[in-house]
Coordinates of C-alpha atoms in Angstrom, one line a residue:
X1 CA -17.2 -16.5 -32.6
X2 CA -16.7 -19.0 -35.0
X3 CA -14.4 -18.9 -38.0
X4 CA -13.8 -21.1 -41.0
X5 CA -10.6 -20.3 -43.1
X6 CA -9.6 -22.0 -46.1
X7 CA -6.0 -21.6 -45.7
X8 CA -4.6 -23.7 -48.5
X9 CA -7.6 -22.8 -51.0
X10 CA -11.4 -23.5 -51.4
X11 CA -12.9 -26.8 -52.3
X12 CA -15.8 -25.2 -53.4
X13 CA -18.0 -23.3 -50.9
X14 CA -18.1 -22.0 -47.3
X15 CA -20.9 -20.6 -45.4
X16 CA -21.4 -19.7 -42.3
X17 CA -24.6 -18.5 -40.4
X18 CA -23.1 -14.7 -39.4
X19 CA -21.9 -11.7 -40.9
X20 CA -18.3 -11.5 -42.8
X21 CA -15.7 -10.2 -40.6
X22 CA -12.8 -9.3 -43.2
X23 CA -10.7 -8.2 -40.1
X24 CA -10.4 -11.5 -38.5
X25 CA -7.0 -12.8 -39.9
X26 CA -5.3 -15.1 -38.0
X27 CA -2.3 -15.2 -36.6
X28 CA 0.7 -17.5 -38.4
X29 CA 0.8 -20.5 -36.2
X30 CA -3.2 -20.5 -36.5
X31 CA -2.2 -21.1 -39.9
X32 CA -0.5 -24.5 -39.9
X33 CA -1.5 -27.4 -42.1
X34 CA -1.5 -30.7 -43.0
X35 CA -2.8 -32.5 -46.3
X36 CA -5.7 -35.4 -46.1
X37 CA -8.0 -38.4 -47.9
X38 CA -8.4 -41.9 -50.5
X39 CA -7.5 -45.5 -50.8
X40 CA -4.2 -47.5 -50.6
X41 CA -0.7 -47.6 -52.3
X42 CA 2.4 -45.4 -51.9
X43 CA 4.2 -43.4 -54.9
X44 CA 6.7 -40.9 -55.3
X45 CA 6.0 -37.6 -53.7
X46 CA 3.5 -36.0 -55.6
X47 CA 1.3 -32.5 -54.6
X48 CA -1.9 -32.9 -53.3
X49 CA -4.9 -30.8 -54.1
X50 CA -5.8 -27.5 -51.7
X51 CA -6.8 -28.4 -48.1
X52 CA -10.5 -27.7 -46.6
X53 CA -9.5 -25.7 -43.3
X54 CA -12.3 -25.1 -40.5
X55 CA -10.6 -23.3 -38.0
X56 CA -12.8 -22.7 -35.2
X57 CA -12.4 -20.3 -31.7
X58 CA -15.0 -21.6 -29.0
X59 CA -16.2 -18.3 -28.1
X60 CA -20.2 -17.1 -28.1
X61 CA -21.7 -15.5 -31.0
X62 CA -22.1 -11.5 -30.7
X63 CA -24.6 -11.1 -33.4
X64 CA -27.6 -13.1 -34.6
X65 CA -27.2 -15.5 -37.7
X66 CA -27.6 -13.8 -41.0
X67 CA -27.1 -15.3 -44.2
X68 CA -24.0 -17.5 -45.4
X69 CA -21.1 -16.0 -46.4
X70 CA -18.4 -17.0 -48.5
X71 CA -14.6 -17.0 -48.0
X72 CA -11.9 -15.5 -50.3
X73 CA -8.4 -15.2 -50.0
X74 CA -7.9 -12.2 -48.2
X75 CA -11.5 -12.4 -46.3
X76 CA -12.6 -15.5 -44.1
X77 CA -15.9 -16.3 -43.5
X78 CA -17.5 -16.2 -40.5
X79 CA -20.6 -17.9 -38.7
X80 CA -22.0 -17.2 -34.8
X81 CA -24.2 -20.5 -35.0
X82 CA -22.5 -22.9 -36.9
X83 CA -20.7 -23.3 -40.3
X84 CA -20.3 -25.7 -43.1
X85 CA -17.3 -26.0 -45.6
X86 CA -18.0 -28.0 -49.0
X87 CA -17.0 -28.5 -52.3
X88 CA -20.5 -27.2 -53.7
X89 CA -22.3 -24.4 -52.7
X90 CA -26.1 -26.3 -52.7
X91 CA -24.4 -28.5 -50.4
X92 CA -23.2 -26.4 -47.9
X93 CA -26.5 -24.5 -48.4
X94 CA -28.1 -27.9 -47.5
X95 CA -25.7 -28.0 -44.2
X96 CA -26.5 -24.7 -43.1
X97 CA -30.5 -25.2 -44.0
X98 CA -30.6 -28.0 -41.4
X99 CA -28.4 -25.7 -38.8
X100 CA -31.1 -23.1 -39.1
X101 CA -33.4 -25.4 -38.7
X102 CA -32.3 -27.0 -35.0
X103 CA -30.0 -29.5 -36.4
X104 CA -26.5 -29.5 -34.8
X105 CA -23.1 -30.4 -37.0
X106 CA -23.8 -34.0 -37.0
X107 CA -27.1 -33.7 -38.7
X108 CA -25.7 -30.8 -41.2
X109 CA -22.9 -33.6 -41.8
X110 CA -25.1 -36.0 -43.3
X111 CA -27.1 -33.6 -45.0
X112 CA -24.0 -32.3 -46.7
X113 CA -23.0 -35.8 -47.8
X114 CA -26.5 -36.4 -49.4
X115 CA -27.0 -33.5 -51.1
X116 CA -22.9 -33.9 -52.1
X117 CA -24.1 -37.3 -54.0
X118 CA -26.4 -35.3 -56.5
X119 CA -24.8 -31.9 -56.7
X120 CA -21.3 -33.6 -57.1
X121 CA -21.5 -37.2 -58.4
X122 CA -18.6 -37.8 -59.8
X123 CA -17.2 -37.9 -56.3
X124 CA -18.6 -39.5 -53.7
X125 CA -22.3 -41.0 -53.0
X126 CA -24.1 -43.8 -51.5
X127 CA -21.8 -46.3 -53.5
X128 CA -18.8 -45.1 -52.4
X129 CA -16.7 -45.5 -49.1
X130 CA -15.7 -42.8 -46.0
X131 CA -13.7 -42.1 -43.2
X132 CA -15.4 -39.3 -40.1
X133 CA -13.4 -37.9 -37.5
X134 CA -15.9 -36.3 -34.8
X135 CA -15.3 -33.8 -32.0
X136 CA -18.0 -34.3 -29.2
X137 CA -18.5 -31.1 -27.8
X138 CA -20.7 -32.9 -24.7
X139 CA -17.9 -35.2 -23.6
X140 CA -14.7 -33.4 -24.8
X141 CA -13.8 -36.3 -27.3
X142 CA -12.6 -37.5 -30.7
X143 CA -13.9 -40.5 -32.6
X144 CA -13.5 -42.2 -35.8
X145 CA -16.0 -43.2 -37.3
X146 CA -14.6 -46.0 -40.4
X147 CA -16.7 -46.3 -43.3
X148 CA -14.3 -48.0 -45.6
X149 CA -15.0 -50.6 -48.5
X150 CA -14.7 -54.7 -48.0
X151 CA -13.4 -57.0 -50.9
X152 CA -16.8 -59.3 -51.9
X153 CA -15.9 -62.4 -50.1
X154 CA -15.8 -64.2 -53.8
X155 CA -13.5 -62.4 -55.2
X156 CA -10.9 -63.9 -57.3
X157 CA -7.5 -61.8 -56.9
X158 CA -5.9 -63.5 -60.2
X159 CA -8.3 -62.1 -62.2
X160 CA -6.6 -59.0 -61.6
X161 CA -2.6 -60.4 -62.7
X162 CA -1.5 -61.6 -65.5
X163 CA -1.8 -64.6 -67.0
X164 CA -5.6 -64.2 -66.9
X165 CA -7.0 -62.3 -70.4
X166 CA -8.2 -59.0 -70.3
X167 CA -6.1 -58.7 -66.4
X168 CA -6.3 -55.1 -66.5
X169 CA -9.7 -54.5 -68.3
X170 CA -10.7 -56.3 -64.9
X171 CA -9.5 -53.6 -62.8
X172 CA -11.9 -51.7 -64.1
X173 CA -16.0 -51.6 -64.1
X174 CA -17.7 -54.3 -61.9
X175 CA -14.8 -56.4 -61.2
X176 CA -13.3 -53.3 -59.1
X177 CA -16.7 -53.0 -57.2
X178 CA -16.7 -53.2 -53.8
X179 CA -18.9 -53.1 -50.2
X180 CA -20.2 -49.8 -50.1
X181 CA -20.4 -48.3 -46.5
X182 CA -21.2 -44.3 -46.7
X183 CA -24.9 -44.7 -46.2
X184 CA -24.7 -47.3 -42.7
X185 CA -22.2 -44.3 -41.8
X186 CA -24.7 -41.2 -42.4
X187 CA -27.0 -43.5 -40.0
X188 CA -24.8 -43.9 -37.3
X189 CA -23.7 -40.3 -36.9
X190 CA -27.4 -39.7 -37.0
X191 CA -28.8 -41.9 -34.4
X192 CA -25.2 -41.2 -31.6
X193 CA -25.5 -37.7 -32.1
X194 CA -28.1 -36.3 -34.5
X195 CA -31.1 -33.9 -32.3
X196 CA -33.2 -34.0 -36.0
X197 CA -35.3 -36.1 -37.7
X198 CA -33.5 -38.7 -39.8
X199 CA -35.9 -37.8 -43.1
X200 CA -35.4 -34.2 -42.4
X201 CA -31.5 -34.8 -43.4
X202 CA -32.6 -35.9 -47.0
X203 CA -34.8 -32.7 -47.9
X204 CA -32.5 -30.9 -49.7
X205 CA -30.7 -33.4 -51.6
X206 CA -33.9 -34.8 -52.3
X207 CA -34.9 -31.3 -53.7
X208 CA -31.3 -31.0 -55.9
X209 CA -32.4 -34.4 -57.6
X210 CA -36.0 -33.9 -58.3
X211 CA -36.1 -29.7 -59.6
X212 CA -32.3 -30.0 -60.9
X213 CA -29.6 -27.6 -60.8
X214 CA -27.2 -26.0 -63.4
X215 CA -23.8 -27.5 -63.0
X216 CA -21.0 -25.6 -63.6
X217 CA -17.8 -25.9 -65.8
X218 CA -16.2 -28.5 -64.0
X219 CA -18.9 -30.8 -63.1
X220 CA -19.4 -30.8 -67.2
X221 CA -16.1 -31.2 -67.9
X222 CA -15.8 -34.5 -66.1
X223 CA -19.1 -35.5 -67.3
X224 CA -18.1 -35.2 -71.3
X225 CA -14.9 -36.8 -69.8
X226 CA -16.0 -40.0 -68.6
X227 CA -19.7 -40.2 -70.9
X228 CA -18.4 -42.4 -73.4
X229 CA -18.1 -45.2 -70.4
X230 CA -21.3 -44.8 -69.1
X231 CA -23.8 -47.3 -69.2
X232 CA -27.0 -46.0 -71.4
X233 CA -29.2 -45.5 -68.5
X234 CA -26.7 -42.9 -67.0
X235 CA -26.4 -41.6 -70.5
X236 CA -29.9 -40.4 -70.5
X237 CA -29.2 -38.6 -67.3
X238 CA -26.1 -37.0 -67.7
X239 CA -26.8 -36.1 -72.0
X240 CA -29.5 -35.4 -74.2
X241 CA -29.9 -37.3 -77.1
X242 CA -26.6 -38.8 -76.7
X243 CA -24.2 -35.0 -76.1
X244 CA -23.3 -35.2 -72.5
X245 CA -24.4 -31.6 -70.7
X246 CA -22.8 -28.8 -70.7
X247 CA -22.0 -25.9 -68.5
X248 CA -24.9 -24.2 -67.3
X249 CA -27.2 -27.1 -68.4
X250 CA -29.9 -28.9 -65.9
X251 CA -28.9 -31.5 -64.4
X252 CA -32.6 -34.0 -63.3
X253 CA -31.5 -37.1 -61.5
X254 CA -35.2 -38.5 -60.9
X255 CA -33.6 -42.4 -60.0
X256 CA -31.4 -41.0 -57.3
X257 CA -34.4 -38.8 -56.0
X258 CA -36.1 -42.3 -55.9
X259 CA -33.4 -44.2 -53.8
X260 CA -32.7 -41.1 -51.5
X261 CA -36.3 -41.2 -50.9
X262 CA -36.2 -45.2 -49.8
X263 CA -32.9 -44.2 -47.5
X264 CA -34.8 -41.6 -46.0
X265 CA -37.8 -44.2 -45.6
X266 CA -35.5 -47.3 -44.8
X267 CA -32.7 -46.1 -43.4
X268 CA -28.9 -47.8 -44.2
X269 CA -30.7 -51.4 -44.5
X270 CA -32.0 -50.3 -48.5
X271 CA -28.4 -50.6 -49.1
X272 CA -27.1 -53.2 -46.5
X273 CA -29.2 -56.7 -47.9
X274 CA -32.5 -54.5 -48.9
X275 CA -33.4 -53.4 -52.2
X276 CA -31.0 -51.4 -53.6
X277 CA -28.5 -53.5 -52.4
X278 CA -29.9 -56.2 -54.5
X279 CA -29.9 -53.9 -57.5
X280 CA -26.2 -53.0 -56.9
X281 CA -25.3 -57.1 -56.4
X282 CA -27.2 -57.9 -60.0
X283 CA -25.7 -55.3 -62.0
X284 CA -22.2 -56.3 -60.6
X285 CA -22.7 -60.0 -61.1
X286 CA -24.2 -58.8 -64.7
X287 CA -20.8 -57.3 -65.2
X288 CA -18.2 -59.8 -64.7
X289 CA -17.6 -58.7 -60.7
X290 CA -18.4 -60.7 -57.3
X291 CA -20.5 -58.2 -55.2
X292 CA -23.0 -60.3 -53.2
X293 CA -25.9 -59.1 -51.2
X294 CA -24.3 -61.0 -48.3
X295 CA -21.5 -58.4 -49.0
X296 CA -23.6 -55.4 -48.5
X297 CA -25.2 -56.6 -45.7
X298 CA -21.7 -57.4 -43.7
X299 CA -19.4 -54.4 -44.7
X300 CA -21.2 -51.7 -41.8
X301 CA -19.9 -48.3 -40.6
X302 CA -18.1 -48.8 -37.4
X303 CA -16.9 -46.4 -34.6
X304 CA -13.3 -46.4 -33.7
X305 CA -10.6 -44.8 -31.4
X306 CA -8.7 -41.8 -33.3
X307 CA -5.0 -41.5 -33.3
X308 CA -2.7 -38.3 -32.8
X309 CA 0.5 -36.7 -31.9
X310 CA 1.7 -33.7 -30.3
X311 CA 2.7 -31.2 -32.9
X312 CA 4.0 -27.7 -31.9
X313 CA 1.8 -27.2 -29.2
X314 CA -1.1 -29.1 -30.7
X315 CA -2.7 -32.5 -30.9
X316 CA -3.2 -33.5 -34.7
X317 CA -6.1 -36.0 -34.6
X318 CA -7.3 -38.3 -37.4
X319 CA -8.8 -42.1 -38.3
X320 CA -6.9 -45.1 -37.3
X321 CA -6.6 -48.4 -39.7
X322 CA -7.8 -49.7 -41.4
X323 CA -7.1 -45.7 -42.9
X324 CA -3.6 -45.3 -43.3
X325 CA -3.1 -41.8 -42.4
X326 CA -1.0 -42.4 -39.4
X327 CA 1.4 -42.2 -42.6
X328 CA 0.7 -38.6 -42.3
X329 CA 1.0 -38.1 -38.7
X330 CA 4.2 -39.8 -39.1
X331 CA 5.8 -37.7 -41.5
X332 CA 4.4 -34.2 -39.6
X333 CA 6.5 -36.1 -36.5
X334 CA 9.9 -36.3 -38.4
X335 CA 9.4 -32.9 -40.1
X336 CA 9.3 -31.7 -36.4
X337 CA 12.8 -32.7 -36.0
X338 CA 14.1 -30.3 -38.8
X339 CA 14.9 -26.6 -38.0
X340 CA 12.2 -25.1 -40.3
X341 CA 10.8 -22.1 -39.6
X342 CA 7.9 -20.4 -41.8
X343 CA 10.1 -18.3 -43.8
X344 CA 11.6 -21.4 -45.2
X345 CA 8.5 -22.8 -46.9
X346 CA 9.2 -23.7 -50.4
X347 CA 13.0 -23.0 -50.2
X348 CA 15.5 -25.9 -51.4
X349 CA 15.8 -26.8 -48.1
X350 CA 11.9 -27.5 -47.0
X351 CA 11.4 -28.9 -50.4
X352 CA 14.2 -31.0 -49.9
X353 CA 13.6 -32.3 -46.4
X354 CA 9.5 -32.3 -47.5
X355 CA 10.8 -35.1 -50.5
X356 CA 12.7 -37.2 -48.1
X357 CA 10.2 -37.4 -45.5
X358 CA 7.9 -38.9 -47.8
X359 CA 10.3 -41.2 -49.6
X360 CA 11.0 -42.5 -46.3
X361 CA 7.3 -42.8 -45.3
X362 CA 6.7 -44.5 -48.0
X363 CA 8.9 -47.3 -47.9
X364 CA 7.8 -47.4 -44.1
X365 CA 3.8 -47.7 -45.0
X366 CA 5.2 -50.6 -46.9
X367 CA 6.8 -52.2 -44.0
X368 CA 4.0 -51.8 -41.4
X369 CA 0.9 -50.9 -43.0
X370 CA -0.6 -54.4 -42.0
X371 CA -0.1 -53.8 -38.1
X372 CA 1.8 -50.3 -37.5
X373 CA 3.2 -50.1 -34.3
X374 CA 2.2 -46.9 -33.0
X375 CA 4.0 -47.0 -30.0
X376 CA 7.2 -47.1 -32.2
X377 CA 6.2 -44.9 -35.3
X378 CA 4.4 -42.7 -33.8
X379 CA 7.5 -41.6 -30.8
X380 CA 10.0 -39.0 -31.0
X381 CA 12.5 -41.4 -30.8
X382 CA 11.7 -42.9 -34.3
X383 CA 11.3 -39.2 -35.8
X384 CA 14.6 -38.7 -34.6
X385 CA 16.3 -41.6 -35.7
X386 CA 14.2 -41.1 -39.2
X387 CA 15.2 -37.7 -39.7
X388 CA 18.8 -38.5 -38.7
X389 CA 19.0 -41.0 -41.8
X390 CA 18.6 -38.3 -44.1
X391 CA 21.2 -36.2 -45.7
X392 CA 20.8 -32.4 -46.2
X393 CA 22.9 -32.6 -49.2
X394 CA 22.0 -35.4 -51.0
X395 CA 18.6 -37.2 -52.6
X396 CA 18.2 -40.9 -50.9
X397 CA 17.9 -43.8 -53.5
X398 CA 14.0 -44.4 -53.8
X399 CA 12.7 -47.6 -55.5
X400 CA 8.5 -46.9 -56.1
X401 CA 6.1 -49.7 -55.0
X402 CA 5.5 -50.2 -58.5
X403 CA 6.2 -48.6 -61.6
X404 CA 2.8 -48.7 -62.8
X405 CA -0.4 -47.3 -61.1
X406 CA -3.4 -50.2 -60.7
X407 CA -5.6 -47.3 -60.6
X408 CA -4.8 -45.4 -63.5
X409 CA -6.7 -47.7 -66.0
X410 CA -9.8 -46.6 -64.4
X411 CA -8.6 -42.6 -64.2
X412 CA -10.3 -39.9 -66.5
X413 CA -8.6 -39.8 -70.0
X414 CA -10.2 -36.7 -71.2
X415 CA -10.6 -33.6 -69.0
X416 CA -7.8 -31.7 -66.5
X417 CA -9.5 -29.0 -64.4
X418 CA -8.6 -25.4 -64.8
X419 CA -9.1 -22.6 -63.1
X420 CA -8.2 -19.7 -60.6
X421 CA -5.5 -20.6 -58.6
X422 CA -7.2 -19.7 -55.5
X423 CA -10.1 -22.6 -57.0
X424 CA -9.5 -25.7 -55.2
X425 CA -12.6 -27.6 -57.0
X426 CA -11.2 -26.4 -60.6
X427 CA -7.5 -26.9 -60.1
X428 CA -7.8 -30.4 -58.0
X429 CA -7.3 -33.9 -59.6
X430 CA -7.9 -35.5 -56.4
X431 CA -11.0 -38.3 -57.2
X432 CA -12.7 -37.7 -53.7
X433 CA -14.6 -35.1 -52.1
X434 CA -13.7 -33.4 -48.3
X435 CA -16.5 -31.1 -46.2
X436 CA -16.3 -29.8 -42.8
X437 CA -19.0 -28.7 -40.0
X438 CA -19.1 -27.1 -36.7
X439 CA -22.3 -26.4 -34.9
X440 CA -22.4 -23.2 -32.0
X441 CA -21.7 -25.7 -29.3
X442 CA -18.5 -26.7 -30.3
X443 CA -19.5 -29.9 -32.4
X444 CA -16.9 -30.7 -35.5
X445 CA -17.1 -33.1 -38.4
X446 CA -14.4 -33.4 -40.4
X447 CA -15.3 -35.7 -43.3
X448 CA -13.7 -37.2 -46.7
X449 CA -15.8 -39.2 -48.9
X450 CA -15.0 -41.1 -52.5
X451 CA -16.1 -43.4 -54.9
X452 CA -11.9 -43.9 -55.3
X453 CA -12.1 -42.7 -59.5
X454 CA -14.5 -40.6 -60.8
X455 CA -17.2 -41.5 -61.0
X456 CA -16.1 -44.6 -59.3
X457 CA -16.4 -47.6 -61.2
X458 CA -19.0 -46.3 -63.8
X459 CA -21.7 -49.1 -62.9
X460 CA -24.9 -47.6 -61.6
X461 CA -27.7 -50.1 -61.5
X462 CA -31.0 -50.0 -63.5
X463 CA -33.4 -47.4 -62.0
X464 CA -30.8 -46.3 -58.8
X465 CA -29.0 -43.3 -60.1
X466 CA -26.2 -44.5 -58.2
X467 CA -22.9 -44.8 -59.2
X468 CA -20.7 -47.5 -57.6
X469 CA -17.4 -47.8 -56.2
X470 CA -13.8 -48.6 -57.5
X471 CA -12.1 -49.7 -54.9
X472 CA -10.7 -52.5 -55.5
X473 CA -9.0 -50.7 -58.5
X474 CA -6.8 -48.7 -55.7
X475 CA -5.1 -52.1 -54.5
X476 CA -1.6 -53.1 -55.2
X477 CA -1.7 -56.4 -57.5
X478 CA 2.1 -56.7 -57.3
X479 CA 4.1 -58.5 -56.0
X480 CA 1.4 -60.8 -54.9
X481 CA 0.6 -60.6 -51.0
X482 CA 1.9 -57.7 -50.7
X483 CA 0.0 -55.5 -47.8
X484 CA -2.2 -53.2 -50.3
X485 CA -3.2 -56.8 -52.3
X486 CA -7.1 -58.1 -52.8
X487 CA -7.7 -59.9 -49.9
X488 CA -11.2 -61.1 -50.1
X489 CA -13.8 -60.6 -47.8
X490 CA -11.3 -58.0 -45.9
X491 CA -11.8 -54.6 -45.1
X492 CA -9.4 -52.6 -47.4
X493 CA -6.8 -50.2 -47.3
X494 CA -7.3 -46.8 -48.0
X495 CA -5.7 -43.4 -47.6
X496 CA -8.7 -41.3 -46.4
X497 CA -7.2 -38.5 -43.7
X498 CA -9.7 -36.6 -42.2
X499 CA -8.2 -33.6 -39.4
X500 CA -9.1 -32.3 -36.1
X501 CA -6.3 -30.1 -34.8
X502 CA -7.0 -29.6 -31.2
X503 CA -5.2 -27.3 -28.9
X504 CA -5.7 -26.6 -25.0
X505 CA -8.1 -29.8 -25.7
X506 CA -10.5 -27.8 -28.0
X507 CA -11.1 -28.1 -32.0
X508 CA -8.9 -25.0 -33.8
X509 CA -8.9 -26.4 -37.1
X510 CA -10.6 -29.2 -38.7
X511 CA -9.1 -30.5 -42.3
X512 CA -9.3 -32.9 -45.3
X513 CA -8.2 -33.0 -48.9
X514 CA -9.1 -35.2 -52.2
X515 CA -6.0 -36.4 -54.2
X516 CA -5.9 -40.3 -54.5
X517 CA -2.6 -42.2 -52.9
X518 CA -1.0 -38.3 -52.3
X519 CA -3.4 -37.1 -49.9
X520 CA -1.7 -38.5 -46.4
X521 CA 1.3 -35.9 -47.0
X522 CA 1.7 -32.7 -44.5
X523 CA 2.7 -29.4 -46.5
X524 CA 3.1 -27.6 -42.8
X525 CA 4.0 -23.7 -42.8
X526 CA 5.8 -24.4 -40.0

């Protein structure tokens, strides 16, 4: 049987191909979390938005698959074939179309990330940057699979500091544009694992584009949010005659139908130096940026080891650098050295010892982000000594990285989500999106996704319906050379934290969040 819970609340939408078993609660320690996923930069503690939580038990289906279901607090959804947790229900329906359909968790994946770029655009996209952690059911393995951004190799940091005019207008619009890599990394997992057709992965999204679908409250909230900085091509898409949609409206995205439909033909290289790359190196150039098409053609998708620790019986898996959640799997290891148990969560104490941990990781990120000595940071010795450091009485003096966000220039102005508490998707200001699959043989993808603000850097060429990335909005200008600086033509920094929790060697929960620089910082139950 396989189970997917959302512990910590829902993104958006769960379904799973088998009936709903209501009964099927599980037990406390099945229960334990840790917060994931977006670029660089550490701050004072802040809350992150609602986990996704697959938790999976590798036992065989007892019924046939039936139609999705959808979890709620007090009922978890469950699936004997495969499941698919998004932050939009067409999405996951697009994951669990292609599971039907032959496709194991590694093509749902990437049809869940296509159909994520129309259905929720503000987030994530073919212009936007990744991070994939992957349980191979075949071989009994983790990978990584790094799809960050790359500074263009032209890039001028000091446009970004003062003295230069207009230094913070730059960080902002095409100036923040960088390397786009999501696309070369839906390719990938489809040609190393996929068993479908790589046009078959497209179908749906293709579909949400073309017919259109009626977006909800917060998809138009963000939308009346940001129109005033769109460009007037996206303006005709996202309005009519110049009043951005509104709830319950149709959404038609005819341009992004048109480049989905050259991906599907062309594969990753329409980004990567073909034509769409071109379009995205213009309109950046047009703007006052340094995106080349030598740029889109060098920043590829690459597959890389995982890290993890031994927590409480379990092995907490995610990405490696250039992602810097190791910061999370550093403070999960020193919070192991406090007495907590579950009764204590949100007491003085937990609170207390939660806020040091992450002052302290923070001023460690800062230290050894460049090159982080695992071998150190990531040993019980170090969790020891870190926890030791900290008083049970007393708040340690804290000194941010800077007392001004490079990254909030370019944040929405206009709209804060509202909604039911147990509403991840209307209560979450995290500018990134997180989905989870799992197939019926034991598969897991456990993905986060962004275009760093919303609607990234609110470029979207001519004719593309593609909105394009921020990221170099979310580096760290000062002091200059510090670690989370522009450093052209390298990869950058970013704090995407996808999860596979594996116990006994076997995927039991799989995990992600959105929630910008806060998203590498465990909220463990114990």
């Amino acid at each position: 049987m396989l189970t997917i819970l959302l512990v910590l609340g829902l993104l958006g939408s769960c379904g799973g191909a088998g009936p709903a078993a209501p009964e099927a609660a599980p037990r406390e320690e099945e229960t334990t979390s840790a917060t994931t996923g977006e670029p660089t930069g550490e701050t004072s503690p802040e809350p992150t938005a609602p986990a996704t939580v697959a938790q999976t038990e590798p036992e065989p289906p007892e019924e046939p698959a039936v139609r999705a279901t959808s979890s709620t607090p007090d009922a978890p959804a469950v699936g004997g074939e495969g499941m698919v947790s998004s932050a939009h229900p067409l999405a996951t329906e697009a994951g669990l179309e292609v599971l039907a359909d032959g496709g194991n968790a590694f093509d749902a994946a990437v049809a869940v990330a296509a159909a994520l770029n129309v259905v929720e655009p503000m987030m994530s996209g073919a212009g936007g940057y990744g991070a994939l952690v992957v349980y191979d059911a075949e071989k009994g393995e983790t990978r990584y699979l790094e799809a960050g951004s790359r500074f263009p190799a032209s890039t001028d940091p000091s446009v970004f500091r003062p003295p230069t005019p207009g230094y913070e207008a730059n960080r902002c619009g095409a100036p923040a544009v960088s390397a786009p890599a999501n696309v070369d990394a839906w390719e990938k997992l489809s040609e190393e694992y996929g068993d479908l057709e790589w046009s078959r992965l497209f179908e749906p999204a293709i579909g949400y584009a073309e017919n259109g679908f009626a977006i909800d409250g917060v998809t138009a909230g963000w939308i009346g949010s940001e129109y005033p900085a769109f460009p007037e091509n996206a303006r005709e898409i996202y309005g009519r005659d110049g009043v951005p949609l509104q709830t319950g409206e149709t959404l038609v995205q005819t341009d992004l139908a048109g480049s989905l439909r050259q991906i599907q033909r062309e594969g990753a290289d329409s980004m990567h130096g073909g034509s769409l790359g071109e379009a995205m190196a213009a309109t950046v150039q047009e703007g006052g940026g340094f995106l080349t098409l030598d740029d889109t053609r060098e920043n590829r998708a690459e597959w890389l080891d995982t890290i993890s620790i031994g927590y409480r019986g379990n092995e907490v898996v995610t990405a490696s650098p250039p992602s810097t959640s190791w910061g999370m799997l550093l403070r999960l290891g020193v919070l192991s050295e406090f007495d907590l148990t579950p009764q204590d969560h949100n007491t003085s104490d937990y609170l207390h010892a939660l806020t040091e941990v992450s002052k302290q990781g923070g001023q460690v990120a800062r230290e050894y982000a460049a090159d982080p000595p695992f071998d150190l940071l990531l040993s019980e010795e170090y969790w020891a000594e870190q926890a030791a450091n900290m008083s049970p009485y007393y708040a340690s003096p804290y000194e941010p990285f800077t007392t001004v966000d490079s990254a909030a220039s370019c944040s929405p102005t206009g709209y804060t989500p509202t909604g039911p508490a147990n509403n991840a998707q209307a209560n979450s200001q995290g500018y990134t999106t997180h989905y989870v699959v799992a197939d019926g043989e034991g598969n897991v993808v456990s993905s986060t996704q962004t275009l760093g603000n919303v609607f990234g850097s609110k470029v979207m060429p001519e004719g593309t319906g593609l909105w394009l990335n921020d990221a170099t909005a979310w580096s760290r200008f000062e002091p200059v050379g510090n670690v989370f600086d522009v450093y052209p033509g390298r990869k950058s920094l970013y704090a995407l934290c996808p999860v596979i929790v594996l116990r006994d060697g076997k995927p039991t929960i799989a995990l992600g969040t959105p929630g910008g620089r806060t998203i590498p910082r465990p909220r463990p139950r114990c």
